[in-house]
Amino acid sequence: METGAPVTYDNILSTEPAGNDSDRVISVYEEYGYYHVIIVSTLFSIIAFVGITGNILVFFAVSLSRKLHNVTNAFIVNLTVCDFLTCCVLPFHAVAVIAEDGWPLADWFCSFIAALAIITNTCGILNLAAIALNRYILITKPRKKYMKMYKQKKVAIMIASTWVFPFIFLLTPQFFLGGLGYREKFRVCIWNSEHAYALIFQGIAAIAFFVSTVIIIFSYISIYVFVRRHMRMMEGKQENEMHGSTDAAEEESAVTVNGVNGRDNTLKQRKSKKNGISRKQIEITKNLCLVVVTFFICVLPYTIHLPTGIYDMRGTYFALLFMSHACINPILYASKHPHFKIIFKCIFKCQYSEIPMQTAWLKNVLSTGPSSYSTAVSSTDGRFA
């Protein structure tokens, strides 16, 4: 049969020997051309390499600086675990695409890969919703309420629930009812959309996706409205302060004469620092919002295409786009996140001694190095040679 020719039952019978081979499922690569095998397997490999490397760097950055040890970054690390695991299974998908005689490894391992894909993808969207809700409460609510809601035990329960939900409601039933395994049509390990209970599982996943999306949209729109209102209030306050600048200058002179100018400057520094932290939080929120937007750009084409039931190469490339968000997130952290950007810069330049708020183990490594390292530090202003 020529490549690209219409595939019919008569054609299969005329080209395949009699027997069980006549019932063989024709993959999309046989329908649309072998060159798609090379493209898809290569893209799987690239996404896997970039994603594994980038997500390991995120773990490494968090382990180096206590500046990254906060509630929001706990959810980011959890999301990074999802992305890392997603990228770890992509090389096996690349092997499956290349193999023409079916899944080359054990069947249980194929089911494991399919299960892992279901858990990590669902866990990812739940994490994005948790991050959005965290930013919403942090920025728009009183700090006392935030500290009450995000105590250490509660955060641990939130993170655990992002894994428990897909495991109980999506994965466990399929272990007993079937539906996980190798799909010859696309040469991947995933759940079977033609299974009798597939609509139930996909419906549960769709509900989780929809609820998470509503939380994300509500949170970031509320943050945007709150920040705009706050900025307008600050602009009005600055105008009032400009009108009273003369009186303020006279009061400052009087305070200086009385010898309490140092305390006044301290209060001003604290106020300036507080405003600076607020700006940082806004920058962090913008970065995380960009992560969410990128996620939806990657996920929506496949999500929209899946219910159509059209089995062609478009679905495969949409699935590749779906997986690519796992390698994009570390790039966004390194380029846009105000804290990760600093740590990543120090890592790439090997300037570990300049990492802010170093963790205990990094301090030990820097302080217990060999004498040659001490000499290098003294000659390079505290930087690695």
mmCIF file of C-alpha atoms in Angstrom:
data_model
loop_
_atom_site.group_PDB
_atom_site.id
_atom_site.type_symbol
_atom_site.label_atom_id
_atom_site.label_comp_id
_atom_site.label_asym_id
_atom_site.label_seq_id
_atom_site.Cartn_x
_atom_site.Cartn_y
_atom_site.Cartn_z
ATOM 1 C CA MET A 1 0.000 0.000 0.000
ATOM 2 C CA GLU A 2 1.407 3.399 -0.909
ATOM 3 C CA THR A 3 2.085 5.919 1.832
ATOM 4 C CA GLY A 4 -0.762 8.358 2.227
ATOM 5 C CA ALA A 5 -3.258 6.215 0.273
ATOM 6 C CA PRO A 6 -6.757 5.821 1.747
ATOM 7 C CA VAL A 7 -6.910 2.936 4.198
ATOM 8 C CA THR A 8 -9.895 0.641 3.638
ATOM 9 C CA TYR A 9 -10.747 -2.857 4.726
ATOM 10 C CA ASP A 10 -10.249 -4.160 1.162
ATOM 11 C CA ASN A 11 -6.805 -2.594 0.943
ATOM 12 C CA ILE A 12 -5.769 -4.218 4.212
ATOM 13 C CA LEU A 13 -6.909 -7.629 3.001
ATOM 14 C CA SER A 14 -5.079 -7.222 -0.283
ATOM 15 C CA THR A 15 -1.745 -6.288 1.334
ATOM 16 C CA GLU A 16 -1.727 -8.323 4.552
ATOM 17 C CA PRO A 17 -1.521 -12.108 4.795
ATOM 18 C CA ALA A 18 -4.577 -13.989 5.940
ATOM 19 C CA GLY A 19 -4.980 -14.609 9.626
ATOM 20 C CA ASN A 20 -4.784 -12.400 12.682
ATOM 21 C CA ASP A 21 -2.599 -9.844 10.884
ATOM 22 C CA SER A 22 -5.601 -8.769 8.844
ATOM 23 C CA ASP A 23 -7.128 -7.333 12.030
ATOM 24 C CA ARG A 24 -4.053 -5.272 12.848
ATOM 25 C CA VAL A 25 -4.746 -1.629 13.751
ATOM 26 C CA ILE A 26 -3.265 0.812 11.253
ATOM 27 C CA SER A 27 -1.364 3.553 13.089
ATOM 28 C CA VAL A 28 -1.533 7.204 12.127
ATOM 29 C CA TYR A 29 2.109 7.022 11.066
ATOM 30 C CA GLU A 30 1.291 4.392 8.454
ATOM 31 C CA GLU A 31 -1.584 6.524 7.209
ATOM 32 C CA TYR A 32 0.233 9.857 7.016
ATOM 33 C CA GLY A 33 3.840 8.921 6.334
ATOM 34 C CA TYR A 34 6.898 7.563 8.126
ATOM 35 C CA TYR A 35 8.554 10.981 8.384
ATOM 36 C CA HIS A 36 6.093 11.792 11.181
ATOM 37 C CA VAL A 37 7.781 9.061 13.237
ATOM 38 C CA ILE A 38 11.069 10.942 13.056
ATOM 39 C CA ILE A 39 9.475 14.298 13.874
ATOM 40 C CA VAL A 40 7.362 13.062 16.785
ATOM 41 C CA SER A 41 10.072 10.918 18.396
ATOM 42 C CA THR A 42 12.568 13.783 18.086
ATOM 43 C CA LEU A 43 10.175 16.265 19.678
ATOM 44 C CA PHE A 44 9.443 13.818 22.505
ATOM 45 C CA SER A 45 13.193 13.538 23.138
ATOM 46 C CA ILE A 46 13.803 17.303 23.047
ATOM 47 C CA ILE A 47 10.933 18.050 25.438
ATOM 48 C CA ALA A 48 12.192 15.310 27.762
ATOM 49 C CA PHE A 49 15.793 16.591 27.792
ATOM 50 C CA VAL A 50 14.884 20.266 28.292
ATOM 51 C CA GLY A 51 12.222 19.426 30.867
ATOM 52 C CA ILE A 52 14.337 17.057 32.957
ATOM 53 C CA THR A 53 17.286 19.472 32.963
ATOM 54 C CA GLY A 54 15.177 22.548 33.717
ATOM 55 C CA ASN A 55 13.146 20.964 36.499
ATOM 56 C CA ILE A 56 16.275 19.569 38.161
ATOM 57 C CA LEU A 57 17.642 23.126 38.164
ATOM 58 C CA VAL A 58 14.452 24.295 39.911
ATOM 59 C CA PHE A 59 14.979 21.658 42.634
ATOM 60 C CA PHE A 60 18.630 22.679 42.890
ATOM 61 C CA ALA A 61 17.779 26.384 43.174
ATOM 62 C CA VAL A 62 15.307 25.755 45.997
ATOM 63 C CA SER A 63 17.898 23.668 47.833
ATOM 64 C CA LEU A 64 20.452 26.499 47.654
ATOM 65 C CA SER A 65 18.505 29.505 48.944
ATOM 66 C CA ARG A 66 16.131 29.974 51.876
ATOM 67 C CA LYS A 67 14.706 32.916 49.932
ATOM 68 C CA LEU A 68 12.750 30.371 47.923
ATOM 69 C CA HIS A 69 11.418 28.594 51.005
ATOM 70 C CA ASN A 70 7.869 29.917 51.247
ATOM 71 C CA VAL A 71 4.320 28.676 50.803
ATOM 72 C CA THR A 72 3.935 29.680 47.157
ATOM 73 C CA ASN A 73 7.174 27.969 46.200
ATOM 74 C CA ALA A 74 6.041 24.814 48.005
ATOM 75 C CA PHE A 75 3.280 24.578 45.402
ATOM 76 C CA ILE A 76 5.768 25.471 42.661
ATOM 77 C CA VAL A 77 8.053 22.631 43.764
ATOM 78 C CA ASN A 78 5.063 20.287 43.740
ATOM 79 C CA LEU A 79 4.248 21.437 40.196
ATOM 80 C CA THR A 80 7.898 20.886 39.293
ATOM 81 C CA VAL A 81 7.653 17.301 40.534
ATOM 82 C CA CYS A 82 4.673 16.784 38.191
ATOM 83 C CA ASP A 83 6.562 18.289 35.264
ATOM 84 C CA PHE A 84 9.690 16.281 36.041
ATOM 85 C CA LEU A 85 7.808 12.975 36.141
ATOM 86 C CA THR A 86 5.990 13.881 32.918
ATOM 87 C CA CYS A 87 9.301 14.486 31.161
ATOM 88 C CA CYS A 88 10.819 11.266 32.544
ATOM 89 C CA VAL A 89 8.296 9.087 30.676
ATOM 90 C CA LEU A 90 8.554 10.934 27.360
ATOM 91 C CA PRO A 91 11.659 9.004 26.168
ATOM 92 C CA PHE A 92 9.622 5.788 26.473
ATOM 93 C CA HIS A 93 6.914 7.339 24.317
ATOM 94 C CA ALA A 94 9.624 8.171 21.765
ATOM 95 C CA VAL A 95 10.728 4.524 21.766
ATOM 96 C CA ALA A 96 7.122 3.367 21.343
ATOM 97 C CA VAL A 97 6.652 5.661 18.351
ATOM 98 C CA ILE A 98 9.775 4.284 16.665
ATOM 99 C CA ALA A 99 8.898 0.632 17.369
ATOM 100 C CA GLU A 100 6.756 -0.766 14.558
ATOM 101 C CA ASP A 101 5.882 -4.070 16.226
ATOM 102 C CA GLY A 102 3.971 -2.710 19.198
ATOM 103 C CA TRP A 103 5.058 -1.792 22.707
ATOM 104 C CA PRO A 104 8.626 -3.135 23.111
ATOM 105 C CA LEU A 105 8.629 -3.401 26.934
ATOM 106 C CA ALA A 106 6.511 -5.157 29.559
ATOM 107 C CA ASP A 107 2.765 -4.503 29.534
ATOM 108 C CA TRP A 108 2.730 -3.543 33.231
ATOM 109 C CA PHE A 109 5.283 -0.823 32.529
ATOM 110 C CA CYS A 110 3.070 0.590 29.773
ATOM 111 C CA SER A 111 0.146 0.716 32.219
ATOM 112 C CA PHE A 112 2.428 2.411 34.761
ATOM 113 C CA ILE A 113 3.396 5.113 32.244
ATOM 114 C CA ALA A 114 -0.258 5.668 31.354
ATOM 115 C CA ALA A 115 -1.185 5.935 35.037
ATOM 116 C CA LEU A 116 1.653 8.365 35.701
ATOM 117 C CA ALA A 117 0.544 10.581 32.814
ATOM 118 C CA ILE A 118 -3.007 10.738 34.197
ATOM 119 C CA ILE A 119 -1.835 11.597 37.724
ATOM 120 C CA THR A 120 0.774 14.209 36.786
ATOM 121 C CA ASN A 121 -1.405 16.078 34.304
ATOM 122 C CA THR A 122 -4.340 16.254 36.710
ATOM 123 C CA CYS A 123 -2.040 17.131 39.590
ATOM 124 C CA GLY A 124 -0.554 19.923 37.473
ATOM 125 C CA ILE A 125 -3.837 21.761 36.901
ATOM 126 C CA LEU A 126 -4.785 21.325 40.576
ATOM 127 C CA ASN A 127 -1.441 22.848 41.565
ATOM 128 C CA LEU A 128 -1.979 25.831 39.297
ATOM 129 C CA ALA A 129 -5.351 26.388 40.967
ATOM 130 C CA ALA A 130 -3.739 26.126 44.408
ATOM 131 C CA ILE A 131 -1.045 28.637 43.396
ATOM 132 C CA ALA A 132 -3.638 31.071 42.036
ATOM 133 C CA LEU A 133 -5.715 30.823 45.227
ATOM 134 C CA ASN A 134 -2.585 31.307 47.329
ATOM 135 C CA ARG A 135 -1.642 34.491 45.456
ATOM 136 C CA TYR A 136 -5.219 35.772 45.726
ATOM 137 C CA ILE A 137 -5.333 35.373 49.502
ATOM 138 C CA LEU A 138 -1.784 36.675 49.970
ATOM 139 C CA ILE A 139 -2.363 39.893 48.036
ATOM 140 C CA THR A 140 -6.015 40.725 48.669
ATOM 141 C CA LYS A 141 -6.577 39.482 52.238
ATOM 142 C CA PRO A 142 -5.090 40.555 55.604
ATOM 143 C CA ARG A 143 -1.791 38.904 56.447
ATOM 144 C CA LYS A 144 -3.252 37.441 59.643
ATOM 145 C CA LYS A 145 -5.863 35.527 57.636
ATOM 146 C CA TYR A 146 -3.213 34.322 55.193
ATOM 147 C CA MET A 147 -0.971 33.031 57.986
ATOM 148 C CA LYS A 148 -3.938 31.237 59.558
ATOM 149 C CA MET A 149 -4.939 29.502 56.325
ATOM 150 C CA TYR A 150 -1.449 28.521 55.203
ATOM 151 C CA LYS A 151 0.058 26.890 58.237
ATOM 152 C CA GLN A 152 2.566 24.133 57.595
ATOM 153 C CA LYS A 153 0.187 21.214 58.201
ATOM 154 C CA LYS A 154 -2.559 22.744 56.051
ATOM 155 C CA VAL A 155 -0.132 23.332 53.195
ATOM 156 C CA ALA A 156 1.010 19.698 53.422
ATOM 157 C CA ILE A 157 -2.625 18.540 53.219
ATOM 158 C CA MET A 158 -3.267 20.784 50.201
ATOM 159 C CA ILE A 159 -0.238 19.421 48.379
ATOM 160 C CA ALA A 160 -1.097 15.824 49.237
ATOM 161 C CA SER A 161 -4.679 16.292 48.007
ATOM 162 C CA THR A 162 -3.434 17.257 44.526
ATOM 163 C CA TRP A 163 -2.003 13.714 44.262
ATOM 164 C CA VAL A 164 -4.668 11.825 46.197
ATOM 165 C CA PHE A 165 -7.579 13.098 44.089
ATOM 166 C CA PRO A 166 -6.398 11.780 40.686
ATOM 167 C CA PHE A 167 -5.121 8.573 42.287
ATOM 168 C CA ILE A 168 -8.461 7.706 43.935
ATOM 169 C CA PHE A 169 -10.968 9.011 41.401
ATOM 170 C CA LEU A 170 -9.141 8.548 38.092
ATOM 171 C CA LEU A 171 -6.504 5.885 38.490
ATOM 172 C CA THR A 172 -7.727 3.319 41.025
ATOM 173 C CA PRO A 173 -11.005 2.486 39.187
ATOM 174 C CA GLN A 174 -9.104 1.855 35.972
ATOM 175 C CA PHE A 175 -6.843 -0.675 37.652
ATOM 176 C CA PHE A 176 -9.914 -2.779 38.414
ATOM 177 C CA LEU A 177 -11.983 -1.963 35.333
ATOM 178 C CA GLY A 178 -9.191 -1.807 32.783
ATOM 179 C CA GLY A 179 -8.655 0.937 30.252
ATOM 180 C CA LEU A 180 -4.927 1.621 30.662
ATOM 181 C CA GLY A 181 -2.370 0.369 28.179
ATOM 182 C CA TYR A 182 -0.861 0.617 24.729
ATOM 183 C CA ARG A 183 -2.825 2.202 21.889
ATOM 184 C CA GLU A 184 -1.619 0.943 18.554
ATOM 185 C CA LYS A 185 -3.375 3.744 16.696
ATOM 186 C CA PHE A 186 -1.059 6.397 18.169
ATOM 187 C CA ARG A 187 1.757 4.175 19.523
ATOM 188 C CA VAL A 188 1.521 5.582 23.035
ATOM 189 C CA CYS A 189 0.638 4.305 26.499
ATOM 190 C CA ILE A 190 -2.483 6.079 27.731
ATOM 191 C CA TRP A 191 -6.065 5.343 28.738
ATOM 192 C CA ASN A 192 -8.335 3.847 26.134
ATOM 193 C CA SER A 193 -10.925 6.412 25.028
ATOM 194 C CA GLU A 194 -13.016 3.571 23.556
ATOM 195 C CA HIS A 195 -13.362 1.805 26.919
ATOM 196 C CA ALA A 196 -16.894 1.298 28.232
ATOM 197 C CA TYR A 197 -16.254 3.540 31.237
ATOM 198 C CA ALA A 198 -13.972 6.024 29.486
ATOM 199 C CA LEU A 199 -16.608 8.773 29.494
ATOM 200 C CA ILE A 200 -16.944 8.499 33.262
ATOM 201 C CA PHE A 201 -13.207 8.877 33.860
ATOM 202 C CA GLN A 202 -12.869 11.660 31.322
ATOM 203 C CA GLY A 203 -15.912 13.374 32.837
ATOM 204 C CA ILE A 204 -14.301 13.384 36.296
ATOM 205 C CA ALA A 205 -11.090 14.785 34.801
ATOM 206 C CA ALA A 206 -13.106 17.411 32.900
ATOM 207 C CA ILE A 207 -14.876 18.502 36.103
ATOM 208 C CA ALA A 208 -11.529 18.857 37.910
ATOM 209 C CA PHE A 209 -10.170 20.833 34.968
ATOM 210 C CA PHE A 210 -13.238 23.086 34.828
ATOM 211 C CA VAL A 211 -13.326 23.813 38.576
ATOM 212 C CA SER A 212 -9.576 24.520 38.600
ATOM 213 C CA THR A 213 -9.956 26.848 35.627
ATOM 214 C CA VAL A 214 -12.749 28.790 37.350
ATOM 215 C CA ILE A 215 -10.583 29.179 40.478
ATOM 216 C CA ILE A 216 -7.610 30.337 38.406
ATOM 217 C CA ILE A 217 -9.599 32.887 36.392
ATOM 218 C CA PHE A 218 -11.397 34.223 39.467
ATOM 219 C CA SER A 219 -8.152 34.537 41.456
ATOM 220 C CA TYR A 220 -6.104 36.390 38.862
ATOM 221 C CA ILE A 221 -8.939 38.703 37.818
ATOM 222 C CA SER A 222 -9.543 39.545 41.486
ATOM 223 C CA ILE A 223 -5.835 40.213 41.973
ATOM 224 C CA TYR A 224 -5.786 42.478 38.916
ATOM 225 C CA VAL A 225 -8.797 44.474 40.146
ATOM 226 C CA PHE A 226 -7.347 44.746 43.650
ATOM 227 C CA VAL A 227 -3.921 45.910 42.434
ATOM 228 C CA ARG A 228 -5.456 48.519 40.118
ATOM 229 C CA ARG A 229 -7.593 49.876 42.934
ATOM 230 C CA HIS A 230 -4.583 49.903 45.243
ATOM 231 C CA MET A 231 -2.418 51.740 42.695
ATOM 232 C CA ARG A 232 -5.076 54.419 42.259
ATOM 233 C CA MET A 233 -5.238 54.894 46.011
ATOM 234 C CA MET A 234 -1.447 55.178 46.168
ATOM 235 C CA GLU A 235 -1.438 57.772 43.380
ATOM 236 C CA GLY A 236 -4.011 59.834 45.266
ATOM 237 C CA LYS A 237 -1.971 59.512 48.450
ATOM 238 C CA GLN A 238 1.204 60.647 46.659
ATOM 239 C CA GLU A 239 -0.611 63.742 45.372
ATOM 240 C CA ASN A 240 -1.685 64.605 48.907
ATOM 241 C CA GLU A 241 1.875 64.123 50.146
ATOM 242 C CA MET A 242 3.189 66.456 47.428
ATOM 243 C CA HIS A 243 0.822 69.209 48.624
ATOM 244 C CA GLY A 244 2.185 68.858 52.139
ATOM 245 C CA SER A 245 5.857 68.543 51.176
ATOM 246 C CA THR A 246 6.800 71.948 52.632
ATOM 247 C CA ASP A 247 5.349 71.111 56.024
ATOM 248 C CA ALA A 248 7.011 67.697 55.949
ATOM 249 C CA ALA A 249 10.410 69.283 55.227
ATOM 250 C CA GLU A 250 10.029 71.658 58.175
ATOM 251 C CA GLU A 251 9.017 68.774 60.458
ATOM 252 C CA GLU A 252 12.044 66.747 59.311
ATOM 253 C CA SER A 253 14.362 69.648 60.144
ATOM 254 C CA ALA A 254 12.810 69.968 63.582
ATOM 255 C CA VAL A 255 13.200 66.225 64.215
ATOM 256 C CA THR A 256 16.851 66.419 63.187
ATOM 257 C CA VAL A 257 17.476 69.192 65.700
ATOM 258 C CA ASN A 258 15.821 67.141 68.431
ATOM 259 C CA GLY A 259 18.180 64.211 67.692
ATOM 260 C CA VAL A 260 15.573 61.625 66.667
ATOM 261 C CA ASN A 261 16.227 61.741 62.951
ATOM 262 C CA GLY A 262 17.671 58.210 63.068
ATOM 263 C CA ARG A 263 14.394 56.732 64.300
ATOM 264 C CA ASP A 264 12.458 58.619 61.621
ATOM 265 C CA ASN A 265 14.792 57.329 58.919
ATOM 266 C CA THR A 266 14.351 53.803 60.224
ATOM 267 C CA LEU A 267 10.579 54.101 59.926
ATOM 268 C CA LYS A 268 10.944 55.428 56.386
ATOM 269 C CA GLN A 269 13.259 52.546 55.477
ATOM 270 C CA ARG A 270 10.753 50.043 56.825
ATOM 271 C CA LYS A 271 7.986 51.712 54.863
ATOM 272 C CA SER A 272 10.112 51.682 51.707
ATOM 273 C CA LYS A 273 11.009 48.045 52.295
ATOM 274 C CA LYS A 274 7.346 47.156 52.725
ATOM 275 C CA ASN A 275 6.474 48.851 49.439
ATOM 276 C CA GLY A 276 9.357 47.030 47.766
ATOM 277 C CA ILE A 277 8.082 43.659 48.988
ATOM 278 C CA SER A 278 4.647 44.489 47.593
ATOM 279 C CA ARG A 279 6.171 45.180 44.192
ATOM 280 C CA LYS A 280 8.044 41.891 44.362
ATOM 281 C CA GLN A 281 4.830 40.061 45.133
ATOM 282 C CA ILE A 282 3.190 41.664 42.115
ATOM 283 C CA GLU A 283 6.126 40.587 39.919
ATOM 284 C CA ILE A 284 5.899 37.040 41.253
ATOM 285 C CA THR A 285 2.162 36.997 40.608
ATOM 286 C CA LYS A 286 2.693 38.205 37.037
ATOM 287 C CA ASN A 287 5.203 35.408 36.461
ATOM 288 C CA LEU A 288 2.869 32.751 37.844
ATOM 289 C CA CYS A 289 0.005 34.149 35.792
ATOM 290 C CA LEU A 290 2.238 33.792 32.716
ATOM 291 C CA VAL A 291 2.824 30.162 33.707
ATOM 292 C CA VAL A 292 -0.950 29.637 33.792
ATOM 293 C CA VAL A 293 -1.497 31.339 30.422
ATOM 294 C CA THR A 294 1.240 29.208 28.866
ATOM 295 C CA PHE A 295 -0.314 26.088 30.369
ATOM 296 C CA PHE A 296 -3.698 26.815 28.795
ATOM 297 C CA ILE A 297 -2.113 27.624 25.427
ATOM 298 C CA CYS A 298 -0.461 24.197 25.508
ATOM 299 C CA VAL A 299 -3.419 22.254 26.881
ATOM 300 C CA LEU A 300 -6.525 23.722 25.233
ATOM 301 C CA PRO A 301 -5.898 22.566 21.613
ATOM 302 C CA TYR A 302 -5.661 18.917 22.712
ATOM 303 C CA THR A 303 -8.562 19.301 25.157
ATOM 304 C CA ILE A 304 -10.795 20.713 22.420
ATOM 305 C CA HIS A 305 -9.673 18.145 19.835
ATOM 306 C CA LEU A 306 -10.104 15.071 22.060
ATOM 307 C CA PRO A 307 -13.953 14.993 22.171
ATOM 308 C CA THR A 308 -14.184 15.274 18.382
ATOM 309 C CA GLY A 309 -13.139 11.625 17.948
ATOM 310 C CA ILE A 310 -11.020 12.520 14.903
ATOM 311 C CA TYR A 311 -8.029 10.175 14.953
ATOM 312 C CA ASP A 312 -5.315 11.763 12.825
ATOM 313 C CA MET A 313 -1.876 13.351 13.192
ATOM 314 C CA ARG A 314 -3.373 16.565 14.536
ATOM 315 C CA GLY A 315 -4.213 14.794 17.770
ATOM 316 C CA THR A 316 -0.622 13.568 18.085
ATOM 317 C CA TYR A 317 0.862 17.023 17.609
ATOM 318 C CA PHE A 318 -1.690 18.551 19.960
ATOM 319 C CA ALA A 319 -0.627 15.929 22.514
ATOM 320 C CA LEU A 320 2.999 16.992 22.000
ATOM 321 C CA LEU A 321 2.003 20.598 22.628
ATOM 322 C CA PHE A 322 0.123 19.406 25.709
ATOM 323 C CA MET A 323 3.293 17.786 27.086
ATOM 324 C CA SER A 324 5.554 20.724 26.215
ATOM 325 C CA HIS A 325 4.343 22.858 29.137
ATOM 326 C CA ALA A 326 6.397 20.570 31.415
ATOM 327 C CA CYS A 327 9.618 21.941 29.927
ATOM 328 C CA ILE A 328 8.457 25.556 29.506
ATOM 329 C CA ASN A 329 7.797 26.305 33.192
ATOM 330 C CA PRO A 330 11.484 26.244 34.301
ATOM 331 C CA ILE A 331 12.320 28.619 31.441
ATOM 332 C CA LEU A 332 9.649 31.036 32.652
ATOM 333 C CA TYR A 333 10.979 30.869 36.217
ATOM 334 C CA ALA A 334 14.530 31.559 35.051
ATOM 335 C CA SER A 335 13.570 34.487 32.823
ATOM 336 C CA LYS A 336 10.695 36.174 34.693
ATOM 337 C CA HIS A 337 10.457 35.113 38.341
ATOM 338 C CA PRO A 338 12.293 37.794 40.400
ATOM 339 C CA HIS A 339 13.700 35.334 42.953
ATOM 340 C CA PHE A 340 14.369 32.276 40.773
ATOM 341 C CA LYS A 341 16.005 34.543 38.199
ATOM 342 C CA ILE A 342 18.667 35.642 40.678
ATOM 343 C CA ILE A 343 19.408 32.116 41.882
ATOM 344 C CA PHE A 344 19.535 30.719 38.337
ATOM 345 C CA LYS A 345 21.942 33.476 37.321
ATOM 346 C CA CYS A 346 24.280 32.558 40.195
ATOM 347 C CA ILE A 347 24.070 28.867 39.255
ATOM 348 C CA PHE A 348 24.836 29.454 35.575
ATOM 349 C CA LYS A 349 27.806 31.694 36.468
ATOM 350 C CA CYS A 350 28.951 29.325 39.253
ATOM 351 C CA GLN A 351 28.789 32.236 41.724
ATOM 352 C CA TYR A 352 27.366 30.171 44.562
ATOM 353 C CA SER A 353 28.743 32.450 47.269
ATOM 354 C CA GLU A 354 26.573 35.289 45.940
ATOM 355 C CA ILE A 355 23.316 33.346 46.348
ATOM 356 C CA PRO A 356 21.109 35.291 48.802
ATOM 357 C CA MET A 357 19.986 33.629 52.055
ATOM 358 C CA GLN A 358 22.095 30.501 51.564
ATOM 359 C CA THR A 359 20.840 27.251 53.028
ATOM 360 C CA ALA A 360 22.799 25.487 55.771
ATOM 361 C CA TRP A 361 24.219 22.792 53.510
ATOM 362 C CA LEU A 362 25.441 25.338 50.957
ATOM 363 C CA LYS A 363 27.142 27.318 53.729
ATOM 364 C CA ASN A 364 28.844 24.141 54.898
ATOM 365 C CA VAL A 365 30.028 23.356 51.381
ATOM 366 C CA LEU A 366 31.381 26.886 50.930
ATOM 367 C CA SER A 367 33.061 26.941 54.350
ATOM 368 C CA THR A 368 34.560 23.418 54.385
ATOM 369 C CA GLY A 369 36.083 23.425 50.914
ATOM 370 C CA PRO A 370 39.765 22.618 50.283
ATOM 371 C CA SER A 371 42.469 25.218 50.766
ATOM 372 C CA SER A 372 42.719 25.676 47.018
ATOM 373 C CA TYR A 373 39.092 26.741 47.046
ATOM 374 C CA SER A 374 39.806 29.298 49.807
ATOM 375 C CA THR A 375 42.591 30.750 47.712
ATOM 376 C CA ALA A 376 40.290 30.963 44.699
ATOM 377 C CA VAL A 377 37.649 32.708 46.787
ATOM 378 C CA SER A 378 40.061 35.316 48.079
ATOM 379 C CA SER A 379 41.258 36.068 44.558
ATOM 380 C CA THR A 380 37.816 36.252 42.974
ATOM 381 C CA ASP A 381 35.842 38.289 45.524
ATOM 382 C CA GLY A 382 34.031 35.258 46.907
ATOM 383 C CA ARG A 383 33.230 33.630 43.549
ATOM 384 C CA PHE A 384 34.111 30.234 42.206
ATOM 385 C CA ALA A 385 37.078 30.333 39.854
#
